[in-house]
Amino acid sequence: MSPISTDLDRVRHPSEPTGALVLFSGGQDSATTLAWALNHYERVETIGFDYGQRHAVELECRLKVLDALRTQFTDWSKRLGDDHLLDLGILGQISETAMTREQAIVFEKSGLPSTFVPGRNLLFFMLAAAVAYRRGMSVLVGGMCETDYSGYPDCRDNTLKALQVAVSLGLDAPMVVQTPLMWLTKSQTWTLAQELGGSALVELIRTQTHTCYLGDRSTLHDWGYGCGKCPACELRSSGYLDYIGAKT
Ligand code: ZN
């Protein structure tokens, strides 16, 4: 496998950061984001969070994806460093949501789905910043997206730009937040995976990442595992169909 991007060979400014910490949940978006970061940075570490999510199977998937990246993608394996898994049981304790409880996934009066965990991404980035600071890294990379998304306000570009400023001020050290998928459709995210790591990466993401809110991995569809009905599965499956349609 050889990435087609020329980023690995580009000339780097002396003051440009060389290390990045990727928020890696084990889903399609964060796996594609991780591949992007491995193409851009010489040292990449990953962080994940166990917050009592119903789809805790994603925590197993993330380890399988990391293992595959280390063994199948030799250009990236030497760049891929430590993985950090933080126990955020406290978030599950304070979240009465369909993401952390056996509740139906519906749209609330606010217009947001009942899977919205208030403050989740803000907390994730804050903790990631603390880990990055301690590890000597100044870039945080997340797979948040404002194009095909569930409407979570903490995925929005302006939320994360504001967070970047607040974190950088609070640490008194620059902490850059990067979101390479922010303006991509789900179909374009599959295309990006193809460009970054070819068919091998697309197949790894299709079969090993997890997106379904219900944690269903009983059936492998064309677009991956999932119940096929929850909002996350609908986004993933329609994006994959668009991607395949655009290729043919
Ligand atoms: Zn599902």
Coordinates of N, CA and C and ligand atoms in Angstrom, one line a residue:
M1 N 0.9 -1.2 0.0 CA 0.0 0.0 0.0 C 0.9 1.2 0.0
S2 N 0.6 2.2 -0.9 CA 1.3 3.4 -0.8 C 0.3 4.6 -1.0
P3 N 0.2 5.5 0.0 CA -0.7 6.6 -0.1 C -0.5 7.4 -1.3
I4 N -1.5 7.8 -2.0 CA -1.3 8.6 -3.2 C -1.0 10.1 -2.9
S5 N -1.3 10.5 -1.7 CA -1.1 11.9 -1.3 C 0.4 12.2 -1.3
T6 N 0.8 13.4 -1.7 CA 2.2 13.7 -1.6 C 2.6 14.4 -0.3
D7 N 1.7 14.4 0.6 CA 1.9 15.1 1.9 C 3.1 14.6 2.6
L8 N 3.3 13.3 2.5 CA 4.4 12.6 3.2 C 5.8 13.3 2.8
D9 N 5.8 13.8 1.5 CA 7.1 14.2 1.0 C 7.2 15.8 1.0
R10 N 6.2 16.4 1.5 CA 6.2 17.9 1.3 C 7.2 18.5 2.3
V11 N 7.7 19.7 2.0 CA 8.7 20.4 2.9 C 7.9 21.0 4.0
R12 N 8.4 20.7 5.2 CA 7.7 21.1 6.4 C 8.4 22.4 7.0
H13 N 7.6 23.4 7.4 CA 8.2 24.6 8.0 C 8.8 24.2 9.4
P14 N 9.9 24.7 9.8 CA 10.5 24.3 11.0 C 9.6 24.5 12.3
S15 N 8.7 25.4 12.2 CA 7.9 25.6 13.4 C 6.5 24.9 13.3
E16 N 6.4 24.1 12.2 CA 5.1 23.4 12.0 C 5.1 22.2 13.0
P17 N 3.9 22.0 13.6 CA 3.8 20.8 14.5 C 4.0 19.5 13.8
T18 N 4.7 18.6 14.5 CA 4.9 17.3 13.9 C 4.1 16.2 14.6
G19 N 3.5 16.5 15.7 CA 2.7 15.5 16.4 C 1.2 15.9 16.5
A20 N 0.3 14.9 16.4 CA -1.1 15.2 16.6 C -1.8 14.1 17.4
L21 N -2.8 14.5 18.1 CA -3.6 13.5 18.9 C -4.9 13.4 18.2
V22 N -5.3 12.2 17.8 CA -6.6 12.0 17.1 C -7.7 11.5 18.0
L23 N -8.8 12.1 18.0 CA -10.0 11.5 18.7 C -10.5 10.4 17.9
F24 N -10.3 9.2 18.4 CA -10.6 8.0 17.6 C -11.6 7.1 18.3
S25 N -12.8 7.1 17.8 CA -13.9 6.4 18.5 C -14.0 4.9 18.0
G26 N -13.5 4.7 16.8 CA -13.7 3.4 16.1 C -14.8 3.4 15.0
G27 N -15.3 4.6 14.7 CA -16.3 4.8 13.7 C -15.7 5.1 12.3
Q28 N -16.5 5.2 11.3 CA -16.0 5.5 10.0 C -15.3 6.9 9.9
D29 N -16.0 7.9 10.5 CA -15.4 9.2 10.4 C -14.1 9.3 11.1
S30 N -14.0 8.8 12.3 CA -12.7 9.0 13.0 C -11.6 8.1 12.4
A31 N -12.0 7.0 11.8 CA -11.0 6.1 11.2 C -10.4 6.8 10.0
T32 N -11.3 7.5 9.2 CA -10.8 8.2 8.0 C -9.9 9.4 8.5
T33 N -10.4 10.1 9.6 CA -9.6 11.2 10.1 C -8.2 10.7 10.6
L34 N -8.2 9.6 11.2 CA -6.9 9.0 11.7 C -6.0 8.8 10.5
A35 N -6.5 8.2 9.4 CA -5.7 8.0 8.2 C -5.2 9.4 7.6
W36 N -6.0 10.4 7.7 CA -5.6 11.7 7.2 C -4.5 12.2 8.1
A37 N -4.6 12.1 9.4 CA -3.5 12.5 10.3 C -2.2 11.8 10.1
L38 N -2.3 10.5 9.8 CA -1.1 9.7 9.6 C -0.4 10.1 8.3
N39 N -1.2 10.7 7.4 CA -0.6 11.3 6.1 C 0.1 12.6 6.4
H40 N -0.4 13.3 7.4 CA 0.1 14.7 7.6 C 1.1 14.9 8.7
Y41 N 1.2 14.0 9.7 CA 2.0 14.2 10.8 C 3.0 13.0 11.0
E42 N 4.2 13.3 11.5 CA 5.2 12.3 11.7 C 4.9 11.4 12.9
R43 N 4.2 12.0 13.9 CA 3.8 11.2 15.1 C 2.3 11.4 15.4
V44 N 1.6 10.3 15.5 CA 0.2 10.4 15.7 C -0.1 9.5 16.9
E45 N -0.8 10.0 17.9 CA -1.4 9.2 18.9 C -2.9 9.3 18.9
T46 N -3.5 8.3 19.6 CA -5.0 8.3 19.5 C -5.6 8.3 20.9
I47 N -6.8 8.8 21.0 CA -7.5 8.8 22.3 C -9.0 8.4 22.1
G48 N -9.5 7.6 23.0 CA -10.9 7.2 23.0 C -11.5 7.3 24.3
F49 N -12.8 7.2 24.4 CA -13.5 7.4 25.7 C -14.6 6.3 25.9
D50 N -14.5 5.8 27.1 CA -15.5 4.8 27.5 C -16.5 5.5 28.4
Y51 N -17.7 5.9 27.9 CA -18.6 6.7 28.7 C -20.0 5.9 28.9
G52 N -19.9 4.6 28.8 CA -21.1 3.8 29.0 C -22.0 3.9 27.8
Q53 N -21.4 4.1 26.6 CA -22.2 4.1 25.3 C -22.9 2.8 25.1
R54 N -24.1 2.8 24.5 CA -24.8 1.6 24.2 C -24.0 0.8 23.2
H55 N -23.3 1.5 22.3 CA -22.6 0.8 21.3 C -21.1 0.7 21.7
A56 N -20.9 0.1 22.9 CA -19.6 -0.1 23.5 C -18.7 -1.0 22.6
V57 N -19.4 -1.7 21.7 CA -18.6 -2.6 20.7 C -17.6 -1.7 19.9
E58 N -17.9 -0.4 19.8 CA -16.9 0.4 19.0 C -15.6 0.4 19.7
L59 N -15.5 0.2 21.0 CA -14.3 0.2 21.7 C -13.4 -1.0 21.3
E60 N -14.1 -2.1 21.0 CA -13.4 -3.3 20.5 C -12.9 -3.0 19.0
C61 N -13.8 -2.4 18.3 CA -13.5 -2.1 16.9 C -12.3 -1.2 16.8
R62 N -12.2 -0.2 17.6 CA -11.1 0.7 17.5 C -9.8 0.0 17.7
L63 N -9.7 -1.0 18.6 CA -8.5 -1.7 18.7 C -8.1 -2.6 17.5
K64 N -9.2 -3.1 16.9 CA -8.9 -3.9 15.7 C -8.4 -3.0 14.5
V65 N -9.0 -1.8 14.4 CA -8.6 -0.9 13.4 C -7.1 -0.5 13.6
L66 N -6.8 -0.2 14.9 CA -5.4 0.3 15.2 C -4.4 -0.9 14.8
D67 N -4.8 -2.1 15.2 CA -4.0 -3.2 14.9 C -3.8 -3.4 13.4
A68 N -4.8 -3.3 12.7 CA -4.7 -3.4 11.2 C -3.9 -2.3 10.6
L69 N -4.0 -1.1 11.1 CA -3.2 0.0 10.6 C -1.7 -0.3 10.8
R70 N -1.4 -0.9 12.0 CA 0.0 -1.2 12.3 C 0.6 -2.3 11.5
T71 N -0.3 -3.3 11.1 CA 0.2 -4.4 10.4 C 0.1 -4.4 8.9
Q72 N -0.9 -3.6 8.4 CA -1.1 -3.7 6.9 C -0.7 -2.4 6.2
F73 N -0.4 -1.3 7.0 CA -0.1 -0.1 6.3 C 1.3 0.4 6.8
T74 N 2.3 -0.1 6.1 CA 3.7 0.0 6.7 C 4.1 1.5 6.7
D75 N 3.7 2.3 5.8 CA 4.1 3.7 5.8 C 3.5 4.4 7.0
W76 N 2.4 3.9 7.5 CA 1.8 4.6 8.6 C 2.2 4.0 10.0
S77 N 2.6 2.7 10.0 CA 2.7 2.0 11.3 C 3.8 2.7 12.1
K78 N 4.9 3.2 11.4 CA 6.0 3.8 12.2 C 5.6 5.1 12.8
R79 N 4.5 5.7 12.3 CA 4.1 7.0 12.8 C 3.0 6.9 13.9
L80 N 2.4 5.7 13.9 CA 1.3 5.5 14.9 C 1.8 5.2 16.2
G81 N 1.6 6.1 17.2 CA 2.1 5.9 18.6 C 1.1 5.3 19.5
D82 N 1.2 5.8 20.7 CA 0.3 5.3 21.8 C -1.1 5.5 21.6
D83 N -2.0 4.6 22.2 CA -3.4 4.8 22.2 C -3.8 5.1 23.7
H84 N -4.7 6.0 23.9 CA -5.1 6.3 25.3 C -6.6 6.1 25.4
L85 N -7.0 5.3 26.3 CA -8.5 5.1 26.5 C -8.8 5.6 27.9
L86 N -9.7 6.6 27.9 CA -10.1 7.3 29.2 C -11.5 6.8 29.6
D87 N -11.6 6.5 30.9 CA -12.8 6.1 31.5 C -13.6 7.3 31.9
L88 N -14.7 7.5 31.1 CA -15.6 8.7 31.3 C -17.0 8.2 31.8
G89 N -17.0 7.3 32.7 CA -18.3 6.8 33.3 C -19.1 7.9 33.8
I90 N -18.5 8.9 34.3 CA -19.3 10.1 34.8 C -20.2 10.7 33.8
L91 N -19.8 10.7 32.5 CA -20.6 11.2 31.4 C -21.9 10.4 31.3
G92 N -21.7 9.1 31.3 CA -22.9 8.2 31.3 C -23.8 8.4 32.4
Q93 N -23.2 8.7 33.6 CA -24.1 8.8 34.8 C -25.0 10.1 34.7
I94 N -24.5 11.1 34.1 CA -25.2 12.3 34.0 C -26.0 12.5 32.7
S95 N -26.0 11.5 31.9 CA -26.6 11.6 30.6 C -27.8 10.7 30.5
E96 N -29.0 11.2 30.6 CA -30.2 10.4 30.4 C -30.6 10.5 28.9
T97 N -29.8 9.8 28.0 CA -30.0 9.9 26.6 C -30.1 8.5 26.0
A98 N -30.6 8.5 24.8 CA -30.7 7.2 24.0 C -29.3 6.7 23.6
M99 N -28.2 7.5 23.8 CA -26.9 7.0 23.5 C -26.4 6.2 24.7
T100 N -26.9 6.4 25.9 CA -26.3 5.8 27.1 C -27.4 5.0 27.8
R101 N -28.6 5.0 27.4 CA -29.7 4.3 28.1 C -30.5 3.5 27.0
E102 N -31.2 2.5 27.5 CA -32.1 1.7 26.6 C -33.4 2.5 26.3
Q103 N -33.2 3.5 25.5 CA -34.4 4.3 25.1 C -34.5 4.4 23.6
A104 N -35.8 4.6 23.1 CA -36.0 4.8 21.7 C -35.3 6.0 21.2
I105 N -34.8 5.9 19.9 CA -34.1 7.1 19.3 C -35.2 7.9 18.6
V106 N -35.5 9.1 19.1 CA -36.5 9.9 18.5 C -36.0 11.3 18.5
F107 N -36.7 12.2 17.7 CA -36.3 13.6 17.7 C -37.0 14.4 18.8
E108 N -36.3 15.1 19.6 CA -36.9 15.9 20.7 C -37.5 17.2 20.2
K109 N -38.2 17.9 21.1 CA -38.7 19.2 20.7 C -37.7 20.2 20.3
S110 N -36.4 20.0 20.8 CA -35.3 20.9 20.4 C -34.9 20.7 19.0
G111 N -35.4 19.6 18.3 CA -35.0 19.3 17.0 C -33.8 18.4 16.9
L112 N -33.2 18.1 18.1 CA -32.1 17.2 18.2 C -32.5 15.8 18.5
P113 N -31.8 14.8 17.9 CA -32.2 13.4 18.3 C -31.9 13.1 19.7
S114 N -32.6 12.1 20.3 CA -32.4 11.8 21.7 C -31.1 11.1 22.0
T115 N -30.2 10.9 21.0 CA -28.9 10.4 21.1 C -27.9 11.5 21.5
F116 N -28.3 12.7 21.5 CA -27.4 13.9 21.8 C -27.0 13.8 23.3
V117 N -25.7 13.7 23.5 CA -25.2 13.7 24.9 C -24.6 15.1 25.1
P118 N -25.3 15.9 25.9 CA -24.9 17.3 26.1 C -23.4 17.4 26.5
G119 N -22.7 18.3 25.8 CA -21.3 18.6 26.2 C -20.3 17.5 25.8
R120 N -20.7 16.4 25.2 CA -19.8 15.3 25.0 C -18.5 15.7 24.3
N121 N -18.7 16.3 23.1 CA -17.5 16.6 22.3 C -16.6 17.7 23.0
L122 N -17.3 18.6 23.7 CA -16.5 19.6 24.5 C -15.6 19.0 25.5
L123 N -16.2 18.0 26.2 CA -15.5 17.3 27.3 C -14.4 16.5 26.6
F124 N -14.7 15.8 25.5 CA -13.7 15.0 24.8 C -12.5 15.8 24.4
F125 N -12.7 17.0 23.8 CA -11.6 17.8 23.4 C -10.8 18.4 24.5
M126 N -11.5 18.7 25.6 CA -10.8 19.3 26.8 C -9.9 18.3 27.4
L127 N -10.4 17.0 27.5 CA -9.5 16.0 28.0 C -8.4 15.6 27.1
A128 N -8.7 15.6 25.8 CA -7.7 15.3 24.8 C -6.6 16.4 24.8
A129 N -7.0 17.7 25.0 CA -6.0 18.7 25.1 C -5.1 18.5 26.3
A130 N -5.7 18.1 27.4 CA -4.8 17.8 28.6 C -3.8 16.7 28.3
V131 N -4.3 15.7 27.6 CA -3.3 14.6 27.3 C -2.3 15.1 26.3
A132 N -2.7 15.8 25.3 CA -1.8 16.3 24.3 C -0.7 17.2 24.9
Y133 N -1.2 18.1 25.8 CA -0.3 19.0 26.4 C 0.8 18.2 27.2
R134 N 0.4 17.2 27.9 CA 1.3 16.4 28.7 C 2.3 15.6 27.8
R135 N 1.8 15.2 26.6 CA 2.6 14.4 25.6 C 3.4 15.3 24.7
G136 N 3.3 16.6 24.8 CA 4.1 17.5 23.9 C 3.6 17.7 22.5
M137 N 2.2 17.5 22.4 CA 1.6 17.7 21.1 C 0.7 18.9 21.1
S138 N 0.6 19.6 20.0 CA -0.2 20.8 20.0 C -1.3 20.8 18.9
V139 N -1.6 19.7 18.4 CA -2.7 19.5 17.4 C -3.7 18.4 17.8
L140 N -5.0 18.8 17.8 CA -6.0 17.8 18.1 C -6.8 17.6 16.8
V141 N -7.1 16.4 16.4 CA -7.8 16.1 15.2 C -9.0 15.3 15.5
G142 N -10.2 15.8 15.0 CA -11.4 15.1 15.2 C -12.2 14.9 13.9
G143 N -13.1 13.9 13.9 CA -13.8 13.6 12.7 C -15.2 14.3 12.6
M144 N -15.4 15.4 13.3 CA -16.7 16.0 13.3 C -17.0 16.6 11.9
C145 N -18.3 16.7 11.6 CA -18.7 17.0 10.3 C -20.0 17.8 10.4
E146 N -20.1 18.8 9.6 CA -21.3 19.6 9.7 C -22.2 19.5 8.4
T147 N -21.8 18.5 7.5 CA -22.5 18.4 6.3 C -23.6 17.3 6.4
D148 N -23.3 16.0 6.4 CA -24.2 15.0 6.7 C -24.0 14.6 8.1
Y149 N -24.8 15.2 9.0 CA -24.6 14.9 10.4 C -26.0 14.9 11.2
S150 N -25.9 14.6 12.4 CA -27.2 14.4 13.2 C -27.6 15.7 13.8
G151 N -27.0 16.8 13.6 CA -27.4 18.1 14.1 C -26.8 18.4 15.5
Y152 N -25.8 17.6 15.9 CA -25.3 17.9 17.3 C -24.5 19.2 17.2
P153 N -24.9 20.1 18.1 CA -24.3 21.5 18.1 C -22.8 21.5 18.4
D154 N -22.4 20.4 19.1 CA -20.9 20.4 19.5 C -20.1 19.8 18.4
C155 N -20.7 19.5 17.2 CA -19.9 19.1 16.0 C -19.7 20.3 15.1
R156 N -20.3 21.4 15.4 CA -20.3 22.5 14.5 C -18.9 23.2 14.4
D157 N -18.6 23.7 13.2 CA -17.3 24.3 13.0 C -17.0 25.4 14.0
N158 N -18.0 26.3 14.2 CA -17.8 27.4 15.1 C -17.7 27.0 16.6
T159 N -18.4 25.9 17.0 CA -18.2 25.4 18.3 C -16.7 25.0 18.5
L160 N -16.2 24.3 17.5 CA -14.8 23.8 17.7 C -13.8 24.9 17.5
K161 N -14.1 25.9 16.7 CA -13.1 27.0 16.6 C -13.1 27.8 18.0
A162 N -14.3 28.0 18.6 CA -14.3 28.6 19.9 C -13.6 27.8 20.9
L163 N -13.8 26.5 20.8 CA -13.1 25.6 21.8 C -11.6 25.7 21.6
Q164 N -11.1 25.8 20.4 CA -9.7 25.9 20.1 C -9.1 27.2 20.9
V165 N -9.9 28.3 20.8 CA -9.4 29.5 21.4 C -9.4 29.4 22.9
A166 N -10.5 28.8 23.5 CA -10.6 28.7 24.9 C -9.5 27.7 25.5
V167 N -9.3 26.6 24.8 CA -8.3 25.7 25.3 C -6.9 26.3 25.2
S168 N -6.6 27.0 24.1 CA -5.3 27.6 23.9 C -5.0 28.6 25.0
L169 N -6.1 29.4 25.3 CA -5.9 30.4 26.3 C -5.8 29.7 27.7
G170 N -6.6 28.7 27.9 CA -6.6 28.1 29.2 C -5.3 27.3 29.5
L171 N -4.7 26.8 28.5 CA -3.4 26.1 28.7 C -2.2 27.1 28.6
D172 N -2.5 28.3 28.1 CA -1.4 29.2 27.7 C -0.4 28.6 26.8
A173 N -0.9 27.8 25.9 CA -0.1 27.1 24.8 C -1.0 26.9 23.6
P174 N -0.5 27.1 22.4 CA -1.3 26.9 21.2 C -1.8 25.4 21.1
M175 N -3.1 25.3 20.9 CA -3.6 23.9 20.7 C -4.6 24.1 19.5
V176 N -4.2 23.5 18.4 CA -4.9 23.7 17.1 C -5.9 22.5 17.0
V177 N -7.2 22.8 16.7 CA -8.2 21.8 16.5 C -8.4 21.7 15.0
Q178 N -8.2 20.5 14.4 CA -8.4 20.3 13.0 C -9.5 19.3 12.8
T179 N -10.3 19.5 11.8 CA -11.5 18.7 11.5 C -11.6 18.5 10.0
P180 N -10.8 17.6 9.4 CA -10.7 17.5 7.9 C -12.0 17.1 7.2
L181 N -12.9 16.5 8.0 CA -14.2 16.1 7.3 C -15.3 17.1 7.4
M182 N -15.0 18.3 8.1 CA -16.0 19.2 8.4 C -17.0 19.5 7.3
W183 N -16.5 19.7 6.1 CA -17.4 20.1 5.0 C -17.6 19.0 3.9
L184 N -17.2 17.8 4.3 CA -17.4 16.7 3.4 C -18.7 16.0 3.6
T185 N -19.4 15.5 2.5 CA -20.5 14.6 2.7 C -20.0 13.2 3.1
K186 N -20.9 12.4 3.5 CA -20.5 11.0 3.8 C -19.9 10.3 2.6
S187 N -20.4 10.6 1.5 CA -19.9 10.0 0.2 C -18.5 10.4 0.0
Q188 N -18.2 11.7 0.2 CA -16.9 12.3 0.0 C -15.9 11.7 1.0
T189 N -16.4 11.4 2.2 CA -15.5 10.8 3.2 C -15.0 9.4 2.8
W190 N -15.9 8.6 2.1 CA -15.5 7.4 1.6 C -14.4 7.6 0.5
T191 N -14.6 8.6 -0.3 CA -13.7 9.0 -1.4 C -12.3 9.4 -0.8
L192 N -12.4 10.1 0.3 CA -11.1 10.5 0.9 C -10.4 9.3 1.4
A193 N -11.1 8.3 2.0 CA -10.5 7.1 2.5 C -9.8 6.4 1.3
Q194 N -10.4 6.4 0.2 CA -9.9 5.7 -1.0 C -8.6 6.4 -1.4
E195 N -8.6 7.8 -1.4 CA -7.4 8.5 -1.8 C -6.3 8.3 -0.8
L196 N -6.6 8.2 0.4 CA -5.6 8.1 1.4 C -4.9 6.8 1.5
G197 N -5.7 5.7 1.4 CA -5.2 4.4 1.7 C -5.7 3.3 0.7
G198 N -6.3 3.8 -0.4 CA -6.7 2.8 -1.4 C -7.8 1.9 -1.0
S199 N -8.0 0.8 -1.8 CA -9.1 -0.1 -1.5 C -8.9 -0.8 -0.2
A200 N -7.6 -1.0 0.2 CA -7.4 -1.7 1.5 C -8.0 -0.9 2.7
L201 N -7.8 0.4 2.6 CA -8.3 1.2 3.7 C -9.9 1.3 3.7
V202 N -10.4 1.4 2.5 CA -11.9 1.4 2.4 C -12.5 0.1 2.9
E203 N -11.8 -1.0 2.6 CA -12.3 -2.3 3.1 C -12.1 -2.4 4.6
L204 N -11.0 -1.9 5.1 CA -10.8 -1.9 6.6 C -11.9 -1.1 7.3
I205 N -12.2 0.1 6.7 CA -13.3 0.9 7.3 C -14.6 0.3 7.2
R206 N -14.9 -0.3 6.0 CA -16.2 -0.9 5.8 C -16.5 -2.0 6.7
T207 N -15.5 -2.9 7.0 CA -15.7 -4.1 7.7 C -15.4 -4.0 9.2
Q208 N -14.5 -3.1 9.6 CA -14.0 -3.1 11.0 C -14.4 -1.9 11.8
T209 N -14.9 -0.8 11.2 CA -15.3 0.3 12.0 C -16.8 0.1 12.4
H210 N -17.2 0.9 13.4 CA -18.5 0.7 13.9 C -19.2 2.1 14.0
T211 N -20.4 2.2 13.5 CA -21.2 3.4 13.5 C -22.5 3.3 14.2
C212 N -23.2 2.1 14.1 CA -24.5 1.9 14.6 C -24.7 2.3 16.1
Y213 N -25.7 3.1 16.3 CA -25.9 3.6 17.7 C -26.4 2.4 18.6
L214 N -27.0 1.4 18.0 CA -27.5 0.3 18.8 C -26.5 -0.8 19.0
G215 N -25.3 -0.7 18.4 CA -24.3 -1.6 18.7 C -24.5 -2.9 17.9
D216 N -25.3 -2.9 16.9 CA -25.7 -4.1 16.1 C -24.5 -4.5 15.1
R217 N -23.9 -5.7 15.3 CA -22.9 -6.1 14.4 C -23.3 -7.5 13.9
S218 N -24.6 -7.8 13.8 CA -25.1 -9.1 13.4 C -25.0 -9.3 11.9
T219 N -25.1 -8.3 11.1 CA -25.1 -8.4 9.6 C -24.2 -7.5 9.0
L220 N -23.3 -8.0 8.0 CA -22.4 -7.2 7.3 C -23.1 -6.8 6.0
H221 N -23.5 -5.5 5.9 CA -24.1 -4.9 4.7 C -23.0 -4.5 3.7
D222 N -23.4 -4.0 2.6 CA -22.4 -3.4 1.7 C -21.6 -2.3 2.3
W223 N -22.3 -1.5 3.2 CA -21.7 -0.3 3.8 C -21.1 -0.6 5.2
G224 N -21.2 -1.9 5.6 CA -20.6 -2.2 6.9 C -21.7 -2.8 7.8
Y225 N -21.3 -3.0 9.1 CA -22.3 -3.6 10.1 C -23.2 -2.6 10.6
G226 N -24.4 -3.0 11.0 CA -25.3 -2.1 11.7 C -26.8 -2.5 11.5
C227 N -27.6 -1.9 12.3 CA -29.0 -2.2 12.3 C -29.7 -1.8 11.0
G228 N -29.1 -0.7 10.3 CA -29.7 -0.2 9.1 C -30.8 0.7 9.3
K229 N -31.2 1.0 10.5 CA -32.4 1.8 10.7 C -32.1 3.1 11.6
C230 N -31.1 3.0 12.5 CA -30.9 4.2 13.3 C -30.3 5.3 12.5
P231 N -30.3 6.5 13.0 CA -29.8 7.7 12.2 C -28.4 7.5 11.8
A232 N -27.5 6.9 12.6 CA -26.1 6.7 12.2 C -26.0 5.7 11.0
C233 N -26.8 4.6 11.1 CA -26.8 3.7 10.0 C -27.3 4.3 8.7
E234 N -28.3 5.1 8.8 CA -28.9 5.7 7.6 C -27.9 6.6 7.0
L235 N -27.2 7.4 7.7 CA -26.2 8.3 7.2 C -25.1 7.5 6.5
R236 N -24.7 6.5 7.2 CA -23.5 5.7 6.7 C -23.9 4.9 5.4
S237 N -25.1 4.3 5.4 CA -25.5 3.5 4.2 C -25.8 4.4 3.0
S238 N -26.5 5.5 3.2 CA -26.8 6.4 2.1 C -25.5 7.0 1.5
G239 N -24.6 7.4 2.4 CA -23.3 7.9 1.9 C -22.5 6.9 1.1
Y240 N -22.5 5.6 1.6 CA -21.8 4.6 0.8 C -22.4 4.3 -0.5
L241 N -23.8 4.3 -0.6 CA -24.5 4.1 -1.9 C -24.1 5.3 -2.8
D242 N -24.1 6.5 -2.3 CA -23.7 7.6 -3.2 C -22.3 7.5 -3.7
Y243 N -21.4 7.0 -2.8 CA -20.0 6.8 -3.1 C -19.8 5.8 -4.2
I244 N -20.5 4.6 -4.1 CA -20.5 3.6 -5.1 C -21.1 4.1 -6.4
G245 N -22.2 4.8 -6.3 CA -22.8 5.3 -7.5 C -21.9 6.3 -8.2
A246 N -21.2 7.1 -7.5 CA -20.3 8.1 -8.1 C -19.1 7.4 -8.8
K247 N -18.7 6.3 -8.3 CA -17.6 5.6 -8.8 C -17.9 4.9 -10.1
T248 N -19.2 4.5 -10.3 CA -19.6 3.7 -11.5 C -20.2 4.5 -12.5
Ligands
ZN1 ZN -27.9 1.3 13.5

